[in-house]
PDB file of C-alpha atoms in Angstrom:
ATOM      1  CA  UNK A   1     172.907 180.573 121.706  1.00 94.00           C
ATOM      2  CA  UNK A   2     170.612 182.480 119.353  1.00 97.00           C
ATOM      3  CA  UNK A   3     167.338 181.252 117.912  1.00 97.00           C
ATOM      4  CA  UNK A   4     166.857 182.056 114.223  1.00 97.00           C
ATOM      5  CA  UNK A   5     163.187 182.386 113.270  1.00 96.00           C
ATOM      6  CA  UNK A   6     163.641 182.669 109.499  1.00 96.00           C
ATOM      7  CA  UNK A   7     164.753 179.431 107.748  1.00 96.00           C
ATOM      8  CA  UNK A   8     166.241 181.412 104.844  1.00 96.00           C
ATOM      9  CA  UNK A   9     168.418 183.386 107.268  1.00 97.00           C
ATOM     10  CA  UNK A  10     169.520 180.177 108.995  1.00 98.00           C
ATOM     11  CA  UNK A  11     170.538 178.416 105.781  1.00 97.00           C
ATOM     12  CA  UNK A  12     172.380 181.543 104.625  1.00 97.00           C
ATOM     13  CA  UNK A  13     174.414 181.371 107.855  1.00 97.00           C
ATOM     14  CA  UNK A  14     174.822 177.612 107.452  1.00 97.00           C
ATOM     15  CA  UNK A  15     176.462 178.079 104.039  1.00 95.00           C
ATOM     16  CA  UNK A  16     179.560 179.367 105.855  1.00 94.00           C
ATOM     17  CA  UNK A  17     180.287 175.882 107.260  1.00 96.00           C
ATOM     18  CA  UNK A  18     182.753 173.524 105.597  1.00 94.00           C
ATOM     19  CA  UNK A  19     180.765 170.416 106.516  1.00 95.00           C
ATOM     20  CA  UNK A  20     176.968 170.147 106.474  1.00 97.00           C
ATOM     21  CA  UNK A  21     175.590 166.660 107.302  1.00 97.00           C
ATOM     22  CA  UNK A  22     172.698 165.683 105.059  1.00 96.00           C
ATOM     23  CA  UNK A  23     170.370 165.610 108.087  1.00 97.00           C
ATOM     24  CA  UNK A  24     171.064 169.345 108.552  1.00 98.00           C
ATOM     25  CA  UNK A  25     170.828 170.272 104.866  1.00 97.00           C
ATOM     26  CA  UNK A  26     168.141 172.490 103.399  1.00 96.00           C
ATOM     27  CA  UNK A  27     166.914 169.602 101.250  1.00 95.00           C
ATOM     28  CA  UNK A  28     166.411 167.375 104.304  1.00 96.00           C
ATOM     29  CA  UNK A  29     164.678 170.264 106.066  1.00 96.00           C
ATOM     30  CA  UNK A  30     162.180 170.563 103.187  1.00 95.00           C
ATOM     31  CA  UNK A  31     161.677 166.784 103.273  1.00 95.00           C
ATOM     32  CA  UNK A  32     160.910 166.827 107.016  1.00 93.00           C
ATOM     33  CA  UNK A  33     158.783 169.969 106.770  1.00 93.00           C
ATOM     34  CA  UNK A  34     156.554 168.264 104.186  1.00 91.00           C
ATOM     35  CA  UNK A  35     155.622 165.809 106.934  1.00 85.00           C
ATOM     36  CA  UNK A  36     154.087 168.779 108.826  1.00 82.00           C
ATOM     37  CA  UNK A  37     156.708 168.885 111.551  1.00 84.00           C
ATOM     38  CA  UNK A  38     157.529 172.034 113.496  1.00 91.00           C
ATOM     39  CA  UNK A  39     161.175 173.045 112.973  1.00 95.00           C
ATOM     40  CA  UNK A  40     163.366 175.360 115.042  1.00 97.00           C
ATOM     41  CA  UNK A  41     166.832 176.818 114.328  1.00 98.00           C
ATOM     42  CA  UNK A  42     169.814 177.895 116.456  1.00 98.00           C
ATOM     43  CA  UNK A  43     173.338 179.259 116.009  1.00 98.00           C
ATOM     44  CA  UNK A  44     175.920 180.268 118.590  1.00 97.00           C
ATOM     45  CA  UNK A  45     176.695 183.587 116.895  1.00 96.00           C
ATOM     46  CA  UNK A  46     175.136 185.529 114.005  1.00 96.00           C
ATOM     47  CA  UNK A  47     178.373 187.143 112.770  1.00 93.00           C
ATOM     48  CA  UNK A  48     180.850 184.306 113.171  1.00 93.00           C
ATOM     49  CA  UNK A  49     178.971 181.045 113.829  1.00 96.00           C
ATOM     50  CA  UNK A  50     180.976 178.074 115.045  1.00 97.00           C
ATOM     51  CA  UNK A  51     178.033 175.708 115.570  1.00 98.00           C
ATOM     52  CA  UNK A  52     174.498 175.631 114.197  1.00 98.00           C
ATOM     53  CA  UNK A  53     171.618 173.178 114.081  1.00 98.00           C
ATOM     54  CA  UNK A  54     167.919 172.801 113.467  1.00 98.00           C
ATOM     55  CA  UNK A  55     165.611 170.325 115.140  1.00 97.00           C
ATOM     56  CA  UNK A  56     161.996 169.236 115.167  1.00 96.00           C
ATOM     57  CA  UNK A  57     159.465 169.148 117.958  1.00 95.00           C
ATOM     58  CA  UNK A  58     157.903 165.810 118.830  1.00 93.00           C
ATOM     59  CA  UNK A  59     154.971 165.285 121.143  1.00 91.00           C
ATOM     60  CA  UNK A  60     155.329 162.396 123.578  1.00 88.00           C
ATOM     61  CA  UNK A  61     152.415 159.964 123.147  1.00 78.00           C
ATOM     62  CA  UNK A  62     149.692 160.033 125.852  1.00 77.00           C
ATOM     63  CA  UNK A  63     151.169 162.714 128.121  1.00 84.00           C
ATOM     64  CA  UNK A  64     151.236 165.665 125.694  1.00 82.00           C
ATOM     65  CA  UNK A  65     154.702 166.959 126.626  1.00 92.00           C
ATOM     66  CA  UNK A  66     157.147 167.941 123.895  1.00 95.00           C
ATOM     67  CA  UNK A  67     160.718 166.906 123.253  1.00 96.00           C
ATOM     68  CA  UNK A  68     163.209 168.352 120.778  1.00 97.00           C
ATOM     69  CA  UNK A  69     164.930 165.984 118.331  1.00 97.00           C
ATOM     70  CA  UNK A  70     168.124 167.068 116.536  1.00 98.00           C
ATOM     71  CA  UNK A  71     169.872 165.034 113.833  1.00 96.00           C
ATOM     72  CA  UNK A  72     173.471 166.166 113.707  1.00 94.00           C
ATOM     73  CA  UNK A  73     174.958 169.639 113.805  1.00 97.00           C
ATOM     74  CA  UNK A  74     177.146 171.884 111.673  1.00 97.00           C
ATOM     75  CA  UNK A  75     180.350 172.936 113.398  1.00 97.00           C
ATOM     76  CA  UNK A  76     183.766 174.183 112.420  1.00 95.00           C
ATOM     77  CA  UNK A  77     186.825 171.883 112.732  1.00 94.00           C
ATOM     78  CA  UNK A  78     188.521 174.219 115.215  1.00 92.00           C
ATOM     79  CA  UNK A  79     185.571 174.364 117.634  1.00 95.00           C
ATOM     80  CA  UNK A  80     186.548 174.022 121.287  1.00 96.00           C
ATOM     81  CA  UNK A  81     185.200 171.866 124.098  1.00 97.00           C
ATOM     82  CA  UNK A  82     184.051 175.084 125.802  1.00 97.00           C
ATOM     83  CA  UNK A  83     181.981 176.155 122.776  1.00 97.00           C
ATOM     84  CA  UNK A  84     180.314 172.740 122.656  1.00 98.00           C
ATOM     85  CA  UNK A  85     179.514 172.946 126.368  1.00 98.00           C
ATOM     86  CA  UNK A  86     178.101 176.477 126.128  1.00 98.00           C
ATOM     87  CA  UNK A  87     175.910 175.649 123.141  1.00 98.00           C
ATOM     88  CA  UNK A  88     174.516 172.389 124.479  1.00 98.00           C
ATOM     89  CA  UNK A  89     173.982 173.882 127.944  1.00 98.00           C
ATOM     90  CA  UNK A  90     171.797 176.555 126.343  1.00 98.00           C
ATOM     91  CA  UNK A  91     169.881 173.869 124.437  1.00 97.00           C
ATOM     92  CA  UNK A  92     169.340 171.987 127.685  1.00 96.00           C
ATOM     93  CA  UNK A  93     167.834 175.093 129.277  1.00 97.00           C
ATOM     94  CA  UNK A  94     165.033 175.240 126.697  1.00 97.00           C
ATOM     95  CA  UNK A  95     161.531 174.453 127.960  1.00 95.00           C
ATOM     96  CA  UNK A  96     161.272 170.914 126.615  1.00 96.00           C
ATOM     97  CA  UNK A  97     160.623 167.751 128.600  1.00 96.00           C
ATOM     98  CA  UNK A  98     163.656 166.291 126.889  1.00 97.00           C
ATOM     99  CA  UNK A  99     166.183 166.773 124.102  1.00 98.00           C
ATOM    100  CA  UNK A 100     167.379 163.905 121.883  1.00 98.00           C
ATOM    101  CA  UNK A 101     170.448 164.377 119.690  1.00 98.00           C
ATOM    102  CA  UNK A 102     171.683 161.918 117.095  1.00 98.00           C
ATOM    103  CA  UNK A 103     174.909 163.304 115.636  1.00 98.00           C
ATOM    104  CA  UNK A 104     176.198 161.866 112.366  1.00 96.00           C
ATOM    105  CA  UNK A 105     179.373 163.925 112.456  1.00 97.00           C
ATOM    106  CA  UNK A 106     182.613 161.977 112.760  1.00 96.00           C
ATOM    107  CA  UNK A 107     183.500 161.214 116.369  1.00 97.00           C
ATOM    108  CA  UNK A 108     185.180 164.091 118.206  1.00 97.00           C
ATOM    109  CA  UNK A 109     186.500 163.837 121.786  1.00 98.00           C
ATOM    110  CA  UNK A 110     185.908 167.532 122.458  1.00 98.00           C
ATOM    111  CA  UNK A 111     182.298 167.074 121.335  1.00 98.00           C
ATOM    112  CA  UNK A 112     181.779 164.241 123.827  1.00 98.00           C
ATOM    113  CA  UNK A 113     183.473 166.106 126.685  1.00 98.00           C
ATOM    114  CA  UNK A 114     181.504 169.287 125.942  1.00 98.00           C
ATOM    115  CA  UNK A 115     178.095 167.639 125.626  1.00 98.00           C
ATOM    116  CA  UNK A 116     178.655 165.537 128.776  1.00 98.00           C
ATOM    117  CA  UNK A 117     179.624 168.641 130.741  1.00 98.00           C
ATOM    118  CA  UNK A 118     176.415 170.270 129.476  1.00 98.00           C
ATOM    119  CA  UNK A 119     174.426 167.513 131.227  1.00 98.00           C
ATOM    120  CA  UNK A 120     173.717 165.157 128.327  1.00 98.00           C
ATOM    121  CA  UNK A 121     174.129 161.386 128.656  1.00 98.00           C
ATOM    122  CA  UNK A 122     174.027 158.376 126.398  1.00 98.00           C
ATOM    123  CA  UNK A 123     170.425 157.080 126.188  1.00 97.00           C
ATOM    124  CA  UNK A 124     169.321 153.998 128.124  1.00 96.00           C
ATOM    125  CA  UNK A 125     169.798 152.054 124.909  1.00 94.00           C
ATOM    126  CA  UNK A 126     171.028 153.015 121.442  1.00 93.00           C
ATOM    127  CA  UNK A 127     168.455 152.826 118.655  1.00 93.00           C
ATOM    128  CA  UNK A 128     170.786 154.075 115.936  1.00 93.00           C
ATOM    129  CA  UNK A 129     174.109 152.440 115.110  1.00 94.00           C
ATOM    130  CA  UNK A 130     176.938 155.024 115.456  1.00 96.00           C
ATOM    131  CA  UNK A 131     179.168 153.253 112.901  1.00 97.00           C
ATOM    132  CA  UNK A 132     179.703 153.846 109.201  1.00 97.00           C
ATOM    133  CA  UNK A 133     182.084 153.066 106.354  1.00 97.00           C
ATOM    134  CA  UNK A 134     183.889 155.869 104.533  1.00 97.00           C
ATOM    135  CA  UNK A 135     185.423 155.452 101.089  1.00 97.00           C
ATOM    136  CA  UNK A 136     188.342 157.592  99.936  1.00 97.00           C
ATOM    137  CA  UNK A 137     187.542 158.436  96.310  1.00 97.00           C
ATOM    138  CA  UNK A 138     191.083 159.652  95.598  1.00 95.00           C
ATOM    139  CA  UNK A 139     192.622 156.175  95.934  1.00 95.00           C
ATOM    140  CA  UNK A 140     192.168 152.878  94.112  1.00 95.00           C
ATOM    141  CA  UNK A 141     189.229 150.733  95.145  1.00 96.00           C
ATOM    142  CA  UNK A 142     189.808 147.351  96.765  1.00 94.00           C
ATOM    143  CA  UNK A 143     186.462 145.542  96.595  1.00 96.00           C
ATOM    144  CA  UNK A 144     186.263 141.941  97.831  1.00 95.00           C
ATOM    145  CA  UNK A 145     185.664 138.815  95.733  1.00 95.00           C
ATOM    146  CA  UNK A 146     181.929 138.737  96.401  1.00 94.00           C
ATOM    147  CA  UNK A 147     181.660 142.253  94.964  1.00 96.00           C
ATOM    148  CA  UNK A 148     183.371 141.147  91.747  1.00 95.00           C
ATOM    149  CA  UNK A 149     181.236 137.983  91.510  1.00 96.00           C
ATOM    150  CA  UNK A 150     178.090 140.086  91.700  1.00 96.00           C
ATOM    151  CA  UNK A 151     179.388 142.510  89.072  1.00 97.00           C
ATOM    152  CA  UNK A 152     179.922 139.579  86.717  1.00 97.00           C
ATOM    153  CA  UNK A 153     176.375 138.412  87.427  1.00 96.00           C
ATOM    154  CA  UNK A 154     175.045 141.919  86.725  1.00 96.00           C
ATOM    155  CA  UNK A 155     176.780 142.076  83.344  1.00 96.00           C
ATOM    156  CA  UNK A 156     175.426 138.644  82.439  1.00 97.00           C
ATOM    157  CA  UNK A 157     171.947 139.956  83.195  1.00 96.00           C
ATOM    158  CA  UNK A 158     172.527 143.021  80.954  1.00 97.00           C
ATOM    159  CA  UNK A 159     171.721 145.642  83.550  1.00 97.00           C
ATOM    160  CA  UNK A 160     171.966 149.360  82.772  1.00 97.00           C
ATOM    161  CA  UNK A 161     172.943 152.263  85.045  1.00 98.00           C
ATOM    162  CA  UNK A 162     171.818 155.902  84.823  1.00 97.00           C
ATOM    163  CA  UNK A 163     171.457 159.099  86.843  1.00 97.00           C
ATOM    164  CA  UNK A 164     168.041 160.748  86.997  1.00 96.00           C
ATOM    165  CA  UNK A 165     167.800 164.524  86.530  1.00 92.00           C
ATOM    166  CA  UNK A 166     164.044 164.907  86.014  1.00 90.00           C
ATOM    167  CA  UNK A 167     161.379 163.029  87.945  1.00 92.00           C
ATOM    168  CA  UNK A 168     157.852 162.080  87.058  1.00 92.00           C
ATOM    169  CA  UNK A 169     155.186 160.269  89.067  1.00 93.00           C
ATOM    170  CA  UNK A 170     156.180 156.931  87.555  1.00 93.00           C
ATOM    171  CA  UNK A 171     159.806 157.105  88.718  1.00 94.00           C
ATOM    172  CA  UNK A 172     158.805 158.224  92.206  1.00 96.00           C
ATOM    173  CA  UNK A 173     156.240 155.427  92.447  1.00 96.00           C
ATOM    174  CA  UNK A 174     158.922 152.928  91.356  1.00 95.00           C
ATOM    175  CA  UNK A 175     161.258 154.024  94.136  1.00 96.00           C
ATOM    176  CA  UNK A 176     158.470 153.854  96.729  1.00 96.00           C
ATOM    177  CA  UNK A 177     157.495 150.326  95.680  1.00 95.00           C
ATOM    178  CA  UNK A 178     160.971 148.807  95.524  1.00 95.00           C
ATOM    179  CA  UNK A 179     161.810 150.429  98.868  1.00 95.00           C
ATOM    180  CA  UNK A 180     158.686 148.760 100.270  1.00 93.00           C
ATOM    181  CA  UNK A 181     159.918 145.362  99.008  1.00 92.00           C
ATOM    182  CA  UNK A 182     163.283 145.915 100.688  1.00 89.00           C
ATOM    183  CA  UNK A 183     161.691 147.203 103.896  1.00 88.00           C
ATOM    184  CA  UNK A 184     159.526 144.094 104.234  1.00 86.00           C
ATOM    185  CA  UNK A 185     162.495 141.783 103.645  1.00 81.00           C
ATOM    186  CA  UNK A 186     164.802 143.548 106.109  1.00 77.00           C
ATOM    187  CA  UNK A 187     161.992 144.268 108.607  1.00 74.00           C
ATOM    188  CA  UNK A 188     162.609 148.023 108.552  1.00 77.00           C
ATOM    189  CA  UNK A 189     160.251 150.211 110.576  1.00 75.00           C
ATOM    190  CA  UNK A 190     159.527 152.881 107.958  1.00 83.00           C
ATOM    191  CA  UNK A 191     158.465 153.407 104.333  1.00 90.00           C
ATOM    192  CA  UNK A 192     158.980 156.198 101.815  1.00 94.00           C
ATOM    193  CA  UNK A 193     156.037 158.482 101.024  1.00 94.00           C
ATOM    194  CA  UNK A 194     155.429 159.854  97.531  1.00 94.00           C
ATOM    195  CA  UNK A 195     154.889 163.522  98.387  1.00 95.00           C
ATOM    196  CA  UNK A 196     157.845 163.964 100.738  1.00 95.00           C
ATOM    197  CA  UNK A 197     160.124 161.857  98.496  1.00 96.00           C
ATOM    198  CA  UNK A 198     159.326 164.087  95.505  1.00 96.00           C
ATOM    199  CA  UNK A 199     160.353 167.146  97.544  1.00 96.00           C
ATOM    200  CA  UNK A 200     163.615 165.507  98.623  1.00 96.00           C
ATOM    201  CA  UNK A 201     164.533 164.423  95.084  1.00 96.00           C
ATOM    202  CA  UNK A 202     164.008 167.951  93.765  1.00 95.00           C
ATOM    203  CA  UNK A 203     166.695 169.345  96.130  1.00 95.00           C
ATOM    204  CA  UNK A 204     169.802 170.721  94.428  1.00 94.00           C
ATOM    205  CA  UNK A 205     172.135 168.819  96.789  1.00 95.00           C
ATOM    206  CA  UNK A 206     170.508 165.417  96.144  1.00 97.00           C
ATOM    207  CA  UNK A 207     171.502 163.013  93.360  1.00 97.00           C
ATOM    208  CA  UNK A 208     169.558 159.910  92.348  1.00 98.00           C
ATOM    209  CA  UNK A 209     170.905 156.851  90.519  1.00 98.00           C
ATOM    210  CA  UNK A 210     169.056 153.827  89.194  1.00 98.00           C
ATOM    211  CA  UNK A 211     169.475 150.432  87.565  1.00 98.00           C
ATOM    212  CA  UNK A 212     167.177 148.878  84.970  1.00 97.00           C
ATOM    213  CA  UNK A 213     166.974 145.214  84.009  1.00 96.00           C
ATOM    214  CA  UNK A 214     167.059 143.943  80.427  1.00 95.00           C
ATOM    215  CA  UNK A 215     163.273 144.480  80.189  1.00 96.00           C
ATOM    216  CA  UNK A 216     163.919 148.185  80.924  1.00 95.00           C
ATOM    217  CA  UNK A 217     162.250 148.001  84.336  1.00 95.00           C
ATOM    218  CA  UNK A 218     163.723 149.872  87.338  1.00 96.00           C
ATOM    219  CA  UNK A 219     164.880 147.386  89.978  1.00 97.00           C
ATOM    220  CA  UNK A 220     167.239 149.427  92.190  1.00 97.00           C
ATOM    221  CA  UNK A 221     167.797 153.052  93.180  1.00 97.00           C
ATOM    222  CA  UNK A 222     170.161 155.000  95.396  1.00 98.00           C
ATOM    223  CA  UNK A 223     169.704 158.547  96.694  1.00 98.00           C
ATOM    224  CA  UNK A 224     172.817 160.393  97.843  1.00 98.00           C
ATOM    225  CA  UNK A 225     173.644 163.844  99.206  1.00 98.00           C
ATOM    226  CA  UNK A 226     176.561 166.017  98.074  1.00 97.00           C
ATOM    227  CA  UNK A 227     178.245 168.984  99.747  1.00 96.00           C
ATOM    228  CA  UNK A 228     181.757 170.315  99.077  1.00 95.00           C
ATOM    229  CA  UNK A 229     182.706 167.204  97.054  1.00 96.00           C
ATOM    230  CA  UNK A 230     181.839 164.935  99.983  1.00 97.00           C
ATOM    231  CA  UNK A 231     178.904 162.570  99.522  1.00 97.00           C
ATOM    232  CA  UNK A 232     176.795 160.444 101.818  1.00 97.00           C
ATOM    233  CA  UNK A 233     174.124 157.801 101.496  1.00 97.00           C
ATOM    234  CA  UNK A 234     170.539 158.885 102.148  1.00 97.00           C
ATOM    235  CA  UNK A 235     168.243 156.109 100.910  1.00 96.00           C
ATOM    236  CA  UNK A 236     168.719 152.834  99.036  1.00 95.00           C
ATOM    237  CA  UNK A 237     165.840 150.977  97.403  1.00 95.00           C
ATOM    238  CA  UNK A 238     166.414 147.442  96.109  1.00 93.00           C
ATOM    239  CA  UNK A 239     163.773 145.101  94.752  1.00 94.00           C
ATOM    240  CA  UNK A 240     163.846 141.360  95.395  1.00 91.00           C
ATOM    241  CA  UNK A 241     164.974 140.894  91.795  1.00 94.00           C
ATOM    242  CA  UNK A 242     167.915 143.274  92.365  1.00 93.00           C
ATOM    243  CA  UNK A 243     169.388 140.963  94.992  1.00 88.00           C
ATOM    244  CA  UNK A 244     169.244 138.000  92.638  1.00 91.00           C
ATOM    245  CA  UNK A 245     171.021 139.569  89.669  1.00 96.00           C
ATOM    246  CA  UNK A 246     173.779 141.622  91.349  1.00 95.00           C
ATOM    247  CA  UNK A 247     172.029 144.959  90.777  1.00 97.00           C
ATOM    248  CA  UNK A 248     172.844 146.409  94.223  1.00 96.00           C
ATOM    249  CA  UNK A 249     176.575 145.868  93.664  1.00 97.00           C
ATOM    250  CA  UNK A 250     176.354 147.039  90.033  1.00 98.00           C
ATOM    251  CA  UNK A 251     174.596 150.256  91.096  1.00 98.00           C
ATOM    252  CA  UNK A 252     177.047 151.123  93.865  1.00 97.00           C
ATOM    253  CA  UNK A 253     180.059 150.203  91.735  1.00 98.00           C
ATOM    254  CA  UNK A 254     178.925 152.572  88.990  1.00 98.00           C
ATOM    255  CA  UNK A 255     178.190 155.369  91.473  1.00 98.00           C
ATOM    256  CA  UNK A 256     181.624 155.138  93.117  1.00 98.00           C
ATOM    257  CA  UNK A 257     183.458 155.038  89.805  1.00 98.00           C
ATOM    258  CA  UNK A 258     181.451 158.001  88.503  1.00 98.00           C
ATOM    259  CA  UNK A 259     182.237 160.024  91.639  1.00 98.00           C
ATOM    260  CA  UNK A 260     185.904 159.121  91.274  1.00 98.00           C
ATOM    261  CA  UNK A 261     185.920 160.388  87.670  1.00 98.00           C
ATOM    262  CA  UNK A 262     184.252 163.587  88.892  1.00 98.00           C
ATOM    263  CA  UNK A 263     187.132 163.980  91.401  1.00 97.00           C
ATOM    264  CA  UNK A 264     184.936 163.910  94.485  1.00 98.00           C
ATOM    265  CA  UNK A 265     186.695 163.398  97.809  1.00 98.00           C
ATOM    266  CA  UNK A 266     184.822 160.935 100.039  1.00 97.00           C
ATOM    267  CA  UNK A 267     181.697 158.810 100.180  1.00 98.00           C
ATOM    268  CA  UNK A 268     180.078 158.047 103.539  1.00 97.00           C
ATOM    269  CA  UNK A 269     177.838 154.978 103.532  1.00 95.00           C
ATOM    270  CA  UNK A 270     175.615 156.591 106.182  1.00 90.00           C
ATOM    271  CA  UNK A 271     175.617 154.057 109.030  1.00 91.00           C
ATOM    272  CA  UNK A 272     176.228 150.313 109.054  1.00 92.00           C
ATOM    273  CA  UNK A 273     174.137 148.012 111.282  1.00 88.00           C
ATOM    274  CA  UNK A 274     176.343 144.995 112.105  1.00 91.00           C
ATOM    275  CA  UNK A 275     174.213 142.561 114.096  1.00 88.00           C
ATOM    276  CA  UNK A 276     172.968 138.980 114.202  1.00 88.00           C
ATOM    277  CA  UNK A 277     169.614 139.718 112.533  1.00 82.00           C
ATOM    278  CA  UNK A 278     168.329 140.578 109.047  1.00 77.00           C
ATOM    279  CA  UNK A 279     169.864 144.063 108.928  1.00 80.00           C
ATOM    280  CA  UNK A 280     173.366 142.553 109.102  1.00 88.00           C
ATOM    281  CA  UNK A 281     173.115 142.006 105.342  1.00 86.00           C
ATOM    282  CA  UNK A 282     173.390 145.800 104.973  1.00 88.00           C
ATOM    283  CA  UNK A 283     176.715 145.707 106.811  1.00 93.00           C
ATOM    284  CA  UNK A 284     177.961 142.751 104.747  1.00 93.00           C
ATOM    285  CA  UNK A 285     177.161 144.593 101.513  1.00 93.00           C
ATOM    286  CA  UNK A 286     178.793 147.877 102.541  1.00 95.00           C
ATOM    287  CA  UNK A 287     181.814 146.144 104.068  1.00 95.00           C
ATOM    288  CA  UNK A 288     182.513 144.472 100.708  1.00 94.00           C
ATOM    289  CA  UNK A 289     183.961 147.821  99.589  1.00 96.00           C
ATOM    290  CA  UNK A 290     186.736 147.397 102.180  1.00 94.00           C
ATOM    291  CA  UNK A 291     186.340 151.055 103.070  1.00 95.00           C
ATOM    292  CA  UNK A 292     187.469 152.611 106.368  1.00 97.00           C
ATOM    293  CA  UNK A 293     185.203 151.931 109.353  1.00 97.00           C
ATOM    294  CA  UNK A 294     184.418 155.123 111.258  1.00 97.00           C
ATOM    295  CA  UNK A 295     182.369 156.188 114.278  1.00 98.00           C
ATOM    296  CA  UNK A 296     179.908 159.065 114.636  1.00 98.00           C
ATOM    297  CA  UNK A 297     179.294 161.159 117.747  1.00 98.00           C
ATOM    298  CA  UNK A 298     176.021 159.239 117.994  1.00 97.00           C
ATOM    299  CA  UNK A 299     173.069 159.539 120.371  1.00 98.00           C
ATOM    300  CA  UNK A 300     172.790 161.835 123.408  1.00 98.00           C
ATOM    301  CA  UNK A 301     169.819 162.756 125.577  1.00 98.00           C
ATOM    302  CA  UNK A 302     168.847 165.161 128.311  1.00 98.00           C
ATOM    303  CA  UNK A 303     165.469 164.661 130.037  1.00 97.00           C
ATOM    304  CA  UNK A 304     164.081 166.970 132.720  1.00 95.00           C
ATOM    305  CA  UNK A 305     162.461 164.027 134.553  1.00 94.00           C
ATOM    306  CA  UNK A 306     163.659 160.429 134.855  1.00 95.00           C
ATOM    307  CA  UNK A 307     160.177 159.011 134.408  1.00 94.00           C
ATOM    308  CA  UNK A 308     159.919 160.704 131.010  1.00 93.00           C
ATOM    309  CA  UNK A 309     163.190 159.098 129.963  1.00 94.00           C
ATOM    310  CA  UNK A 310     161.934 155.670 131.009  1.00 94.00           C
ATOM    311  CA  UNK A 311     158.600 156.290 129.272  1.00 92.00           C
ATOM    312  CA  UNK A 312     160.394 157.117 126.016  1.00 92.00           C
ATOM    313  CA  UNK A 313     162.529 153.989 126.370  1.00 93.00           C
ATOM    314  CA  UNK A 314     159.411 151.816 126.839  1.00 92.00           C
ATOM    315  CA  UNK A 315     157.688 153.494 123.887  1.00 90.00           C
ATOM    316  CA  UNK A 316     160.637 152.972 121.517  1.00 91.00           C
ATOM    317  CA  UNK A 317     161.539 149.506 122.731  1.00 91.00           C
ATOM    318  CA  UNK A 318     158.152 147.856 123.216  1.00 91.00           C
ATOM    319  CA  UNK A 319     155.573 149.931 121.302  1.00 90.00           C
ATOM    320  CA  UNK A 320     157.257 150.854 118.019  1.00 87.00           C
ATOM    321  CA  UNK A 321     159.894 148.124 118.583  1.00 87.00           C
ATOM    322  CA  UNK A 322     162.974 149.953 117.339  1.00 87.00           C
ATOM    323  CA  UNK A 323     166.094 147.853 116.927  1.00 86.00           C
ATOM    324  CA  UNK A 324     168.737 148.141 119.663  1.00 89.00           C
ATOM    325  CA  UNK A 325     172.444 148.669 119.024  1.00 89.00           C
TER     326      UNK A 325
END
């Protein structure tokens, strides 16, 4: 495993990969960097890389020790179990109190075997659902009746759909505010920030779509990532009004049909949280597309000391109160 100190060099190497998850993209890197986080980069080989990733350092509250957090990886389809093991073993040898990986690549048995043999385990509890829904854009859509009922409602309310190419402070503020409305309703644990959102939206691999009501006011937005004709959900922002007039269905319906006309390949809804609480409504909405349910590689951890692992569990579960899956 080789550490790459120059981000430009890393992303030049990364461009060789067929699949780049949005959480490993250069746009997402710039978004995270704007939050003043320290980023680090690794590849297995500089001439012919088979796996690459970047992660951010996080300081454990109270005790001052650092852990490394990695969201996904880039790897070639023909990568072997041995290559996974070698790479993750080298990561585990780094001088961190712990390493947390949350892979949003499609589930791969060789990945699981390799990362387990490198010493990683599933965390004490999952705080990120490893499930998603994938839509094949080359076939006919098969949306359920509720989807069609909401589309009818949207047309009755004279909603309009558009893609945004240039952003001003007003549009960014609109997205932040309607995301806040949605976050409060669904009891999400985070909000969007104006400065970092502006950086994300300016990325060349990010596309932003919106819906306006008949008074020409923005009531819903969706931010998606595109690489090699494959797209994935990044953020959705829906006002309370949007849920009442079918805007969320109208927005997604227009996006999927536009991508189909553009001859894109797949759309990944970027995690579904089926549960018996408020976030289940996200699953119900996404499942109305009748897309294919898929599983990611998901969460893996390696801590140097058991007490640190238990401390992190207590912090996530009882201090910041992250949802379990």
